[in-house]
Short mmCIF file of C-alpha atoms in Angstrom, two decimals:
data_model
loop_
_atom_site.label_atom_id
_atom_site.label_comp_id
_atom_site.label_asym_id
_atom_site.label_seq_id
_atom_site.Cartn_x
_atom_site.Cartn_y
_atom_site.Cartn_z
CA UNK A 1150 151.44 -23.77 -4.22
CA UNK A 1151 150.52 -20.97 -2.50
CA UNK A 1152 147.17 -21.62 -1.04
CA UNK A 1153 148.79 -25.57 -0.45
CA UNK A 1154 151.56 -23.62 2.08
CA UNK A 1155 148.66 -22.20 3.84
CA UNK A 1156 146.61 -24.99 4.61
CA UNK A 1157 149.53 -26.50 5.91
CA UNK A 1158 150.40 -23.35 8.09
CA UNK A 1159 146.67 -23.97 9.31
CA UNK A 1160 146.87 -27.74 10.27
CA UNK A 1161 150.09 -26.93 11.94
CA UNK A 1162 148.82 -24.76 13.90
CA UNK A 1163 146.14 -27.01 14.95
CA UNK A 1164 148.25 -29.50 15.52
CA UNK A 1165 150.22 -27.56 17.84
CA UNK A 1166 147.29 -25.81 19.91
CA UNK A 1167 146.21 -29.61 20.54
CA UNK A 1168 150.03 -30.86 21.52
CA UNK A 1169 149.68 -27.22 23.97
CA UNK A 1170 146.25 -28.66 25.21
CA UNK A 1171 147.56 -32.27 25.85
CA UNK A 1172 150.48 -30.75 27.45
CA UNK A 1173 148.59 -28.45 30.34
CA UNK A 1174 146.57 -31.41 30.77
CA UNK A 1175 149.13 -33.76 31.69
CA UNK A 1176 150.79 -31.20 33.64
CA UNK A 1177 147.68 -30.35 35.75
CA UNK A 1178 147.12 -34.24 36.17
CA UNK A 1179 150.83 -34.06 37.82
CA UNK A 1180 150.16 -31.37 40.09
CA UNK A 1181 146.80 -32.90 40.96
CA UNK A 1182 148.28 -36.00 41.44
CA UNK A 1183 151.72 -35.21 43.73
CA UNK A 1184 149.23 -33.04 46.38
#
């Protein structure tokens, strides 16, 4: 159970550093694309 709980902590986290990657993309895209 233990080691289960972790290996989700780790894909969550992974999962969120690419959502925080797709989401400074898409804002840079914005400001690249309103100057």
């Amino acid at each position: 159970m233990k080691t289960w709980w972790f290996g989700n902590l780790k894909t969550r986290k992974l999962e969120n550093n690419k959502i925080i990657k797709l989401e400074k993309l898409t804002n840079i895209n914005m400001c690249n694309s309103k100057n």
